PDB file of C-alpha atoms in Angstrom:
ATOM      1  CA  MET P  30      45.510  85.102 116.465  1.00  0.00           C
ATOM      2  CA  GLN P  31      44.685  88.797 116.272  1.00  0.00           C
ATOM      3  CA  GLU P  32      47.427  91.046 114.865  1.00  0.00           C
ATOM      4  CA  GLN P  33      47.912  93.038 118.090  1.00  0.00           C
ATOM      5  CA  ASP P  34      48.185  89.849 120.156  1.00  0.00           C
ATOM      6  CA  PHE P  35      50.702  88.425 117.689  1.00  0.00           C
ATOM      7  CA  ARG P  36      52.818  91.590 117.769  1.00  0.00           C
ATOM      8  CA  LYS P  37      52.866  91.639 121.578  1.00  0.00           C
ATOM      9  CA  LYS P  38      53.820  87.957 121.756  1.00  0.00           C
ATOM     10  CA  ALA P  39      56.571  88.367 119.130  1.00  0.00           C
ATOM     11  CA  ILE P  40      58.093  91.399 120.859  1.00  0.00           C
ATOM     12  CA  LYS P  41      57.873  89.805 124.314  1.00  0.00           C
ATOM     13  CA  SER P  42      59.562  86.660 122.967  1.00  0.00           C
ATOM     14  CA  VAL P  43      62.512  88.710 121.688  1.00  0.00           C
ATOM     15  CA  VAL P  44      62.787  90.618 124.982  1.00  0.00           C
ATOM     16  CA  ASP P  45      62.667  87.413 127.023  1.00  0.00           C
ATOM     17  CA  TYR P  46      65.235  85.693 124.798  1.00  0.00           C
ATOM     18  CA  PHE P  47      67.608  88.672 124.736  1.00  0.00           C
ATOM     19  CA  ASN P  48      67.426  89.192 128.491  1.00  0.00           C
ATOM     20  CA  SER P  49      68.012  85.493 129.151  1.00  0.00           C
ATOM     21  CA  GLN P  50      71.203  85.645 127.041  1.00  0.00           C
ATOM     22  CA  VAL P  51      72.642  88.956 128.236  1.00  0.00           C
ATOM     23  CA  ASP P  52      75.688  88.691 130.459  1.00  0.00           C
ATOM     24  CA  SER P  53      76.004  90.886 133.531  1.00  0.00           C
ATOM     25  CA  THR P  54      79.197  92.328 132.026  1.00  0.00           C
ATOM     26  CA  ASP P  55      77.514  93.338 128.748  1.00  0.00           C
ATOM     27  CA  LYS P  56      77.505  97.095 128.319  1.00  0.00           C
ATOM     28  CA  ASN P  57      73.993  97.033 126.832  1.00  0.00           C
ATOM     29  CA  GLY P  58      72.258  95.349 129.758  1.00  0.00           C
ATOM     30  CA  GLU P  59      68.682  94.154 129.527  1.00  0.00           C
ATOM     31  CA  ILE P  60      66.126  95.521 127.076  1.00  0.00           C
ATOM     32  CA  SER P  61      62.398  96.240 127.283  1.00  0.00           C
ATOM     33  CA  GLU P  62      59.556  96.102 124.766  1.00  0.00           C
ATOM     34  CA  ASN P  63      60.413  99.684 123.790  1.00  0.00           C
ATOM     35  CA  ASP P  64      63.772  98.466 122.436  1.00  0.00           C
ATOM     36  CA  VAL P  65      62.244  95.975 119.962  1.00  0.00           C
ATOM     37  CA  PHE P  66      60.687  96.818 116.612  1.00  0.00           C
ATOM     38  CA  ILE P  67      59.029  94.839 113.841  1.00  0.00           C
ATOM     39  CA  VAL P  68      60.743  95.170 110.482  1.00  0.00           C
ATOM     40  CA  TRP P  69      58.291  93.040 108.483  1.00  0.00           C
ATOM     41  CA  GLU P  70      55.283  90.842 109.174  1.00  0.00           C
ATOM     42  CA  CYS P  71      52.676  88.835 107.323  1.00  0.00           C
ATOM     43  CA  LYS P  72      49.721  86.575 107.957  1.00  0.00           C
ATOM     44  CA  THR P  73      48.870  83.626 105.732  1.00  0.00           C
ATOM     45  CA  LEU P  74      45.726  81.739 106.658  1.00  0.00           C
ATOM     46  CA  GLN P  75      46.089  81.009 110.405  1.00  0.00           C
ATOM     47  CA  ASN P  76      49.871  81.530 110.535  1.00  0.00           C
ATOM     48  CA  ASN P  77      51.808  84.710 111.355  1.00  0.00           C
ATOM     49  CA  LYS P  78      55.448  85.594 110.789  1.00  0.00           C
ATOM     50  CA  ALA P  79      57.502  88.643 111.770  1.00  0.00           C
ATOM     51  CA  LEU P  80      61.102  89.764 111.418  1.00  0.00           C
ATOM     52  CA  LEU P  81      62.232  91.831 114.376  1.00  0.00           C
ATOM     53  CA  SER P  82      65.290  93.734 115.540  1.00  0.00           C
ATOM     54  CA  THR P  83      66.352  95.734 118.577  1.00  0.00           C
ATOM     55  CA  THR P  84      67.984  99.077 119.257  1.00  0.00           C
ATOM     56  CA  VAL P  85      71.100  97.194 120.409  1.00  0.00           C
ATOM     57  CA  SER P  86      73.801  97.305 117.723  1.00  0.00           C
ATOM     58  CA  ASP P  87      74.844  93.672 118.066  1.00  0.00           C
ATOM     59  CA  GLY P  88      74.026  92.482 114.543  1.00  0.00           C
ATOM     60  CA  MET P  89      71.196  90.237 115.739  1.00  0.00           C
ATOM     61  CA  TYR P  90      67.793  89.872 114.148  1.00  0.00           C
ATOM     62  CA  TYR P  91      64.907  87.625 115.044  1.00  0.00           C
ATOM     63  CA  GLU P  92      62.177  85.705 113.256  1.00  0.00           C
ATOM     64  CA  PHE P  93      58.996  84.857 115.142  1.00  0.00           C
ATOM     65  CA  THR P  94      56.477  82.447 113.639  1.00  0.00           C
ATOM     66  CA  TRP P  95      53.060  81.614 115.086  1.00  0.00           C
ATOM     67  CA  ASN P  96      51.633  78.244 114.038  1.00  0.00           C
ATOM     68  CA  GLY P  97      47.881  78.717 114.266  1.00  0.00           C
ATOM     69  CA  ASP P  98      47.154  75.002 113.805  1.00  0.00           C
ATOM     70  CA  LYS P  99      49.189  74.033 116.857  1.00  0.00           C
ATOM     71  CA  ASN P 100      48.682  77.312 118.758  1.00  0.00           C
ATOM     72  CA  GLU P 101      52.420  77.670 119.390  1.00  0.00           C
ATOM     73  CA  GLY P 102      55.218  80.035 118.455  1.00  0.00           C
ATOM     74  CA  TYR P 103      58.826  79.647 117.355  1.00  0.00           C
ATOM     75  CA  LEU P 104      61.635  82.161 117.778  1.00  0.00           C
ATOM     76  CA  ASP P 105      64.763  82.035 115.613  1.00  0.00           C
ATOM     77  CA  ALA P 106      67.728  84.272 116.465  1.00  0.00           C
ATOM     78  CA  TYR P 107      70.233  85.184 113.757  1.00  0.00           C
ATOM     79  CA  LYS P 108      73.436  87.176 113.564  1.00  0.00           C
ATOM     80  CA  LYS P 109      74.348  89.019 110.400  1.00  0.00           C
ATOM     81  CA  ARG P 110      77.699  87.768 109.172  1.00  0.00           C
ATOM     82  CA  LYS P 111      78.236  89.594 105.926  1.00  0.00           C
ATOM     83  CA  ASN P 112      76.580  91.834 103.361  1.00  0.00           C
ATOM     84  CA  VAL P 113      77.666  90.835  99.844  1.00  0.00           C
ATOM     85  CA  LEU P 114      76.892  92.815  96.709  1.00  0.00           C
ATOM     86  CA  VAL P 115      75.208  90.778  93.968  1.00  0.00           C
ATOM     87  CA  LYS P 116      74.760  92.319  90.515  1.00  0.00           C
TER      88      LYS P 116
END
């Protein structure tokens, strides 16, 4: 998959997931593609992976993986629980 196509699919997946989960009483409401940004991405052979976040301060981040062998994508949604200092 071309990088631009992967980015569009990853961002759209986050938007679709977020908007399907948002409650009508949430103060944030729905988001658009302009509210999603890619923090990190890589491509290894035929597979792509990206870590994404949104402008909504809800502690969520997302991981989108494209399996080039199967021509399918996977979206994982995570919530940050804690930031612990390790020395």
